[in-house]
PDB file of C-alpha atoms and ligand atoms in Angstrom:
ATOM      1  CA  MET A   4      13.044   8.683  10.003  1.00  0.00           C
ATOM      2  CA  ASN A   5      15.022   6.326  12.173  1.00  0.00           C
ATOM      3  CA  ARG A   6      13.631   3.513  14.297  1.00  0.00           C
ATOM      4  CA  ASP A   7      13.372   5.595  17.486  1.00  0.00           C
ATOM      5  CA  GLU A   8      11.454   8.305  15.650  1.00  0.00           C
ATOM      6  CA  ALA A   9       9.182   5.699  14.090  1.00  0.00           C
ATOM      7  CA  LEU A  10       8.521   4.180  17.524  1.00  0.00           C
ATOM      8  CA  ALA A  11       7.767   7.600  19.020  1.00  0.00           C
ATOM      9  CA  LEU A  12       5.227   8.229  16.252  1.00  0.00           C
ATOM     10  CA  ILE A  13       3.706   4.784  16.850  1.00  0.00           C
ATOM     11  CA  LYS A  14       3.350   5.505  20.582  1.00  0.00           C
ATOM     12  CA  GLU A  15       1.546   8.709  19.691  1.00  0.00           C
ATOM     13  CA  LYS A  16      -0.856   7.115  17.210  1.00  0.00           C
ATOM     14  CA  VAL A  17      -1.363   3.585  18.523  1.00  0.00           C
ATOM     15  CA  PRO A  18      -2.479   3.458  22.150  1.00  0.00           C
ATOM     16  CA  ASN A  19      -3.079  -0.290  22.090  1.00  0.00           C
ATOM     17  CA  GLU A  20       0.086  -1.985  23.326  1.00  0.00           C
ATOM     18  CA  ASN A  21      -0.803  -5.276  21.630  1.00  0.00           C
ATOM     19  CA  LEU A  22      -0.984  -3.547  18.296  1.00  0.00           C
ATOM     20  CA  VAL A  23       2.389  -1.934  18.881  1.00  0.00           C
ATOM     21  CA  ARG A  24       3.760  -5.388  19.579  1.00  0.00           C
ATOM     22  CA  HIS A  25       2.166  -6.719  16.418  1.00  0.00           C
ATOM     23  CA  MET A  26       3.932  -3.986  14.451  1.00  0.00           C
ATOM     24  CA  ILE A  27       7.271  -4.856  16.073  1.00  0.00           C
ATOM     25  CA  ALA A  28       6.699  -8.532  15.289  1.00  0.00           C
ATOM     26  CA  THR A  29       6.020  -7.680  11.662  1.00  0.00           C
ATOM     27  CA  GLU A  30       9.149  -5.513  11.677  1.00  0.00           C
ATOM     28  CA  VAL A  31      11.428  -8.340  12.762  1.00  0.00           C
ATOM     29  CA  ILE A  32       9.907 -10.852  10.353  1.00  0.00           C
ATOM     30  CA  MET A  33      10.361  -8.367   7.522  1.00  0.00           C
ATOM     31  CA  GLY A  34      13.964  -7.728   8.574  1.00  0.00           C
ATOM     32  CA  ALA A  35      14.741 -11.444   8.573  1.00  0.00           C
ATOM     33  CA  LEU A  36      12.959 -11.904   5.259  1.00  0.00           C
ATOM     34  CA  ALA A  37      14.959  -9.100   3.658  1.00  0.00           C
ATOM     35  CA  GLU A  38      18.179 -10.694   4.787  1.00  0.00           C
ATOM     36  CA  ARG A  39      17.101 -14.058   3.434  1.00  0.00           C
ATOM     37  CA  MET A  40      16.000 -12.588   0.108  1.00  0.00           C
ATOM     38  CA  GLY A  41      19.088 -10.396  -0.300  1.00  0.00           C
ATOM     39  CA  GLU A  42      17.020  -7.210   0.042  1.00  0.00           C
ATOM     40  CA  ASP A  43      17.564  -4.094   2.115  1.00  0.00           C
ATOM     41  CA  ARG A  44      16.943  -5.004   5.733  1.00  0.00           C
ATOM     42  CA  GLU A  45      16.345  -1.485   7.015  1.00  0.00           C
ATOM     43  CA  THR A  46      13.762  -0.664   4.351  1.00  0.00           C
ATOM     44  CA  TRP A  47      11.819  -3.877   4.809  1.00  0.00           C
ATOM     45  CA  ALA A  48      11.906  -3.643   8.615  1.00  0.00           C
ATOM     46  CA  MET A  49      10.700  -0.034   8.522  1.00  0.00           C
ATOM     47  CA  ALA A  50       7.746  -0.990   6.317  1.00  0.00           C
ATOM     48  CA  GLY A  51       6.820  -3.752   8.782  1.00  0.00           C
ATOM     49  CA  LEU A  52       7.184  -1.464  11.781  1.00  0.00           C
ATOM     50  CA  LEU A  53       4.972   1.298  10.406  1.00  0.00           C
ATOM     51  CA  HIS A  54       2.427  -0.726   8.437  1.00  0.00           C
ATOM     52  CA  ASP A  55      -0.495  -0.441  10.901  1.00  0.00           C
ATOM     53  CA  LEU A  56       0.150   3.102  12.137  1.00  0.00           C
ATOM     54  CA  ASP A  57      -3.373   4.284  11.274  1.00  0.00           C
ATOM     55  CA  VAL A  58      -5.152   1.135  12.434  1.00  0.00           C
ATOM     56  CA  ASP A  59      -7.022   2.883  15.246  1.00  0.00           C
ATOM     57  CA  GLU A  60      -8.223   5.758  13.107  1.00  0.00           C
ATOM     58  CA  THR A  61      -9.301   3.576  10.216  1.00  0.00           C
ATOM     59  CA  ALA A  62     -11.041   0.822  12.195  1.00  0.00           C
ATOM     60  CA  GLU A  63     -14.401   1.961  10.812  1.00  0.00           C
ATOM     61  CA  VAL A  64     -13.136   2.731   7.321  1.00  0.00           C
ATOM     62  CA  MET A  65     -10.968  -0.152   6.216  1.00  0.00           C
ATOM     63  CA  GLY A  66     -10.749   1.326   2.733  1.00  0.00           C
ATOM     64  CA  GLU A  67      -8.604   4.093   4.262  1.00  0.00           C
ATOM     65  CA  HIS A  68      -6.302   1.743   6.178  1.00  0.00           C
ATOM     66  CA  GLY A  69      -2.778   2.220   4.927  1.00  0.00           C
ATOM     67  CA  LEU A  70      -3.601   5.336   2.945  1.00  0.00           C
ATOM     68  CA  ARG A  71      -3.787   7.531   6.016  1.00  0.00           C
ATOM     69  CA  THR A  72      -0.441   6.236   7.253  1.00  0.00           C
ATOM     70  CA  VAL A  73       1.110   7.205   3.944  1.00  0.00           C
ATOM     71  CA  GLU A  74      -0.394  10.686   4.297  1.00  0.00           C
ATOM     72  CA  TRP A  75       0.915  11.114   7.842  1.00  0.00           C
ATOM     73  CA  LEU A  76       4.377   9.936   6.898  1.00  0.00           C
ATOM     74  CA  ARG A  77       4.552  12.263   3.906  1.00  0.00           C
ATOM     75  CA  GLU A  78       3.516  15.191   6.136  1.00  0.00           C
ATOM     76  CA  ARG A  79       6.536  14.358   8.269  1.00  0.00           C
ATOM     77  CA  GLY A  80       8.856  14.426   5.301  1.00  0.00           C
ATOM     78  CA  PHE A  81       9.123  10.651   4.970  1.00  0.00           C
ATOM     79  CA  ALA A  82       9.881   9.957   1.334  1.00  0.00           C
ATOM     80  CA  ASP A  83      10.906   6.332   0.998  1.00  0.00           C
ATOM     81  CA  GLU A  84       8.494   5.356  -1.767  1.00  0.00           C
ATOM     82  CA  VAL A  85       9.255   1.659  -1.428  1.00  0.00           C
ATOM     83  CA  VAL A  86       8.141   1.704   2.202  1.00  0.00           C
ATOM     84  CA  LEU A  87       5.095   3.847   1.438  1.00  0.00           C
ATOM     85  CA  GLN A  88       3.997   1.559  -1.375  1.00  0.00           C
ATOM     86  CA  ALA A  89       4.409  -1.543   0.802  1.00  0.00           C
ATOM     87  CA  ILE A  90       2.311   0.035   3.571  1.00  0.00           C
ATOM     88  CA  ARG A  91      -0.432   0.852   1.068  1.00  0.00           C
ATOM     89  CA  ALA A  92      -0.251  -2.600  -0.492  1.00  0.00           C
ATOM     90  CA  HIS A  93      -0.605  -4.568   2.748  1.00  0.00           C
ATOM     91  CA  ASN A  94      -4.325  -3.714   2.720  1.00  0.00           C
ATOM     92  CA  PRO A  95      -5.964  -4.767  -0.560  1.00  0.00           C
ATOM     93  CA  GLU A  96      -9.186  -3.130   0.658  1.00  0.00           C
ATOM     94  CA  ASN A  97      -7.795   0.323  -0.063  1.00  0.00           C
ATOM     95  CA  GLY A  98      -7.575  -0.506  -3.754  1.00  0.00           C
ATOM     96  CA  SER A  99      -3.818  -1.103  -3.870  1.00  0.00           C
ATOM     97  CA  THR A 100      -2.220  -4.024  -5.581  1.00  0.00           C
ATOM     98  CA  CYS A 101       1.087  -5.665  -4.837  1.00  0.00           C
ATOM     99  CA  THR A 102       3.663  -4.518  -7.329  1.00  0.00           C
ATOM    100  CA  CYS A 103       6.902  -5.956  -6.023  1.00  0.00           C
ATOM    101  CA  THR A 104       8.395  -8.490  -3.636  1.00  0.00           C
ATOM    102  CA  ILE A 105       8.279  -6.280  -0.546  1.00  0.00           C
ATOM    103  CA  ASP A 106       4.535  -5.757  -1.112  1.00  0.00           C
ATOM    104  CA  GLN A 107       3.905  -9.492  -1.151  1.00  0.00           C
ATOM    105  CA  ALA A 108       6.270 -10.011   1.773  1.00  0.00           C
ATOM    106  CA  ILE A 109       4.521  -7.535   4.057  1.00  0.00           C
ATOM    107  CA  VAL A 110       1.164  -9.244   3.531  1.00  0.00           C
ATOM    108  CA  ALA A 111       2.686 -12.629   4.382  1.00  0.00           C
ATOM    109  CA  ALA A 112       4.681 -11.282   7.361  1.00  0.00           C
ATOM    110  CA  ASP A 113       1.666  -9.421   8.771  1.00  0.00           C
ATOM    111  CA  ARG A 114      -0.408 -12.601   8.854  1.00  0.00           C
ATOM    112  CA  LEU A 115       2.442 -14.822  10.080  1.00  0.00           C
ATOM    113  CA  SER A 116       3.061 -12.531  13.051  1.00  0.00           C
ATOM    114  CA  GLY A 117      -0.567 -13.103  14.052  1.00  0.00           C
ATOM    115  CA  LEU A 118      -0.268 -16.861  13.782  1.00  0.00           C
ATOM    116  CA  VAL A 119       2.955 -17.019  15.799  1.00  0.00           C
ATOM    117  CA  THR A 120       1.529 -14.737  18.504  1.00  0.00           C
ATOM    118  CA  ALA A 121      -1.592 -16.891  18.772  1.00  0.00           C
ATOM    119  CA  ALA A 122       0.546 -20.038  18.955  1.00  0.00           C
ATOM    120  CA  ALA A 123       2.373 -18.546  21.960  1.00  0.00           C
ATOM    121  CA  LEU A 124      -0.741 -17.213  23.687  1.00  0.00           C
ATOM    122  CA  ILE A 125      -2.572 -20.538  23.586  1.00  0.00           C
ATOM    123  CA  ARG A 126       0.126 -22.113  25.733  1.00  0.00           C
ATOM    124  CA  PRO A 127      -0.362 -21.897  29.495  1.00  0.00           C
ATOM    125  CA  GLU A 128       3.033 -20.182  29.910  1.00  0.00           C
ATOM    126  CA  LYS A 129       2.347 -17.802  26.999  1.00  0.00           C
ATOM    127  CA  LYS A 130       6.029 -17.938  26.075  1.00  0.00           C
ATOM    128  CA  LEU A 131       7.375 -17.691  22.554  1.00  0.00           C
ATOM    129  CA  GLU A 132      10.502 -19.626  23.413  1.00  0.00           C
ATOM    130  CA  LEU A 133       8.361 -22.678  24.087  1.00  0.00           C
ATOM    131  CA  VAL A 134       6.709 -22.635  20.669  1.00  0.00           C
ATOM    132  CA  LYS A 135       8.278 -25.289  18.489  1.00  0.00           C
ATOM    133  CA  LEU A 136       8.283 -25.347  14.722  1.00  0.00           C
ATOM    134  CA  LYS A 137       6.337 -28.597  14.830  1.00  0.00           C
ATOM    135  CA  SER A 138       3.447 -27.062  16.760  1.00  0.00           C
ATOM    136  CA  LEU A 139       3.465 -23.953  14.580  1.00  0.00           C
ATOM    137  CA  ARG A 140       3.196 -26.171  11.520  1.00  0.00           C
ATOM    138  CA  LYS A 141       0.293 -27.993  13.150  1.00  0.00           C
ATOM    139  CA  ARG A 142      -1.457 -24.723  14.002  1.00  0.00           C
ATOM    140  CA  PHE A 143      -0.971 -23.586  10.446  1.00  0.00           C
ATOM    141  CA  LYS A 144      -3.012 -26.561   9.287  1.00  0.00           C
ATOM    142  CA  GLU A 145      -5.891 -25.925  11.702  1.00  0.00           C
ATOM    143  CA  PRO A 146      -8.218 -23.513   9.921  1.00  0.00           C
ATOM    144  CA  ALA A 147     -10.200 -22.760  13.098  1.00  0.00           C
ATOM    145  CA  PHE A 148      -7.072 -21.605  14.940  1.00  0.00           C
ATOM    146  CA  ALA A 149      -6.305 -17.873  14.643  1.00  0.00           C
ATOM    147  CA  ARG A 150      -8.693 -17.487  11.729  1.00  0.00           C
ATOM    148  CA  GLY A 151      -7.621 -13.926  11.061  1.00  0.00           C
ATOM    149  CA  ALA A 152      -4.144 -15.112  10.103  1.00  0.00           C
ATOM    150  CA  SER A 153      -4.911 -16.006   6.493  1.00  0.00           C
ATOM    151  CA  ARG A 154      -3.123 -19.229   5.621  1.00  0.00           C
ATOM    152  CA  GLU A 155      -3.347 -18.339   1.985  1.00  0.00           C
ATOM    153  CA  ASP A 156      -1.509 -15.063   2.605  1.00  0.00           C
ATOM    154  CA  ILE A 157       1.138 -16.800   4.713  1.00  0.00           C
ATOM    155  CA  ALA A 158       1.662 -19.468   2.067  1.00  0.00           C
ATOM    156  CA  SER A 159       2.058 -16.735  -0.542  1.00  0.00           C
ATOM    157  CA  CYS A 160       5.726 -16.669   0.539  1.00  0.00           C
ATOM    158  CA  GLU A 161       6.165 -19.388  -2.069  1.00  0.00           C
ATOM    159  CA  GLN A 162       5.287 -16.831  -4.740  1.00  0.00           C
ATOM    160  CA  PHE A 163       8.405 -14.876  -3.903  1.00  0.00           C
ATOM    161  CA  GLY A 164      10.509 -17.974  -3.762  1.00  0.00           C
ATOM    162  CA  LEU A 165      10.511 -18.912  -0.100  1.00  0.00           C
ATOM    163  CA  PRO A 166       9.287 -22.396   0.865  1.00  0.00           C
ATOM    164  CA  LEU A 167       6.546 -22.275   3.523  1.00  0.00           C
ATOM    165  CA  GLU A 168       8.526 -24.392   5.969  1.00  0.00           C
ATOM    166  CA  GLU A 169      11.420 -21.958   5.790  1.00  0.00           C
ATOM    167  CA  PHE A 170       9.119 -18.978   6.213  1.00  0.00           C
ATOM    168  CA  LEU A 171       7.535 -20.450   9.352  1.00  0.00           C
ATOM    169  CA  THR A 172      10.992 -21.116  10.798  1.00  0.00           C
ATOM    170  CA  LEU A 173      12.285 -17.684   9.925  1.00  0.00           C
ATOM    171  CA  GLY A 174       9.239 -15.916  11.362  1.00  0.00           C
ATOM    172  CA  LEU A 175       9.236 -17.916  14.575  1.00  0.00           C
ATOM    173  CA  GLU A 176      12.953 -17.398  15.169  1.00  0.00           C
ATOM    174  CA  ALA A 177      12.775 -13.696  14.349  1.00  0.00           C
ATOM    175  CA  MET A 178       9.990 -13.175  16.869  1.00  0.00           C
ATOM    176  CA  GLN A 179      11.692 -15.315  19.502  1.00  0.00           C
ATOM    177  CA  GLY A 180      14.685 -12.989  19.158  1.00  0.00           C
ATOM    178  CA  VAL A 181      12.608 -10.058  20.464  1.00  0.00           C
ATOM    179  CA  ALA A 182      10.328 -12.012  22.814  1.00  0.00           C
ATOM    180  CA  ASP A 183      10.886  -9.506  25.647  1.00  0.00           C
ATOM    181  CA  GLU A 184       9.873  -6.570  23.504  1.00  0.00           C
ATOM    182  CA  LEU A 185       6.797  -8.535  22.426  1.00  0.00           C
ATOM    183  CA  GLY A 186       5.921  -9.361  26.026  1.00  0.00           C
ATOM    184  CA  LEU A 187       5.801 -13.059  25.143  1.00  0.00           C
TER     185      LEU A 187
HETATM  186 FE1  LIG B 227      -0.754  -5.749  10.606  1.00  0.00          FE
END
């Protein structure tokens, strides 16, 4: 499956444009992370792009979130086990555990994309290019801001060897690079 095919499938399954944007944001953070960690960019980006494919269908059954995506992808002949495992692992509620770096990375990238988006949306201009690292760092330290973006999960980047400061920078820059696509 190439990126265009993945996007077509996302359009079919995820009607909510904001969620599509969240998936693209996670994709670019994962791509940048892979490059930084010396991992395969395409694989990591694909895992980020597809990770919430079933989010609409599993809203009521969080224990299924991730598992259904894996099912759908397999039905379409998708067989990249690394990507499938990472998609499963990004939701601990389905019983999966993180087994390798990409699994930890997708959890951290998922939450960071939420924090960066919230940091842009709180500004009157709602523009990513105006978000500075300093303000992102400040937002990170405010527990009441964007509560859903688990700080613990974001900081887990340190477990795979990336200092938090560097992760915040990398995530912000990656998302700024596709600001148009993210509508921010
Ligand atoms: Fe997500």
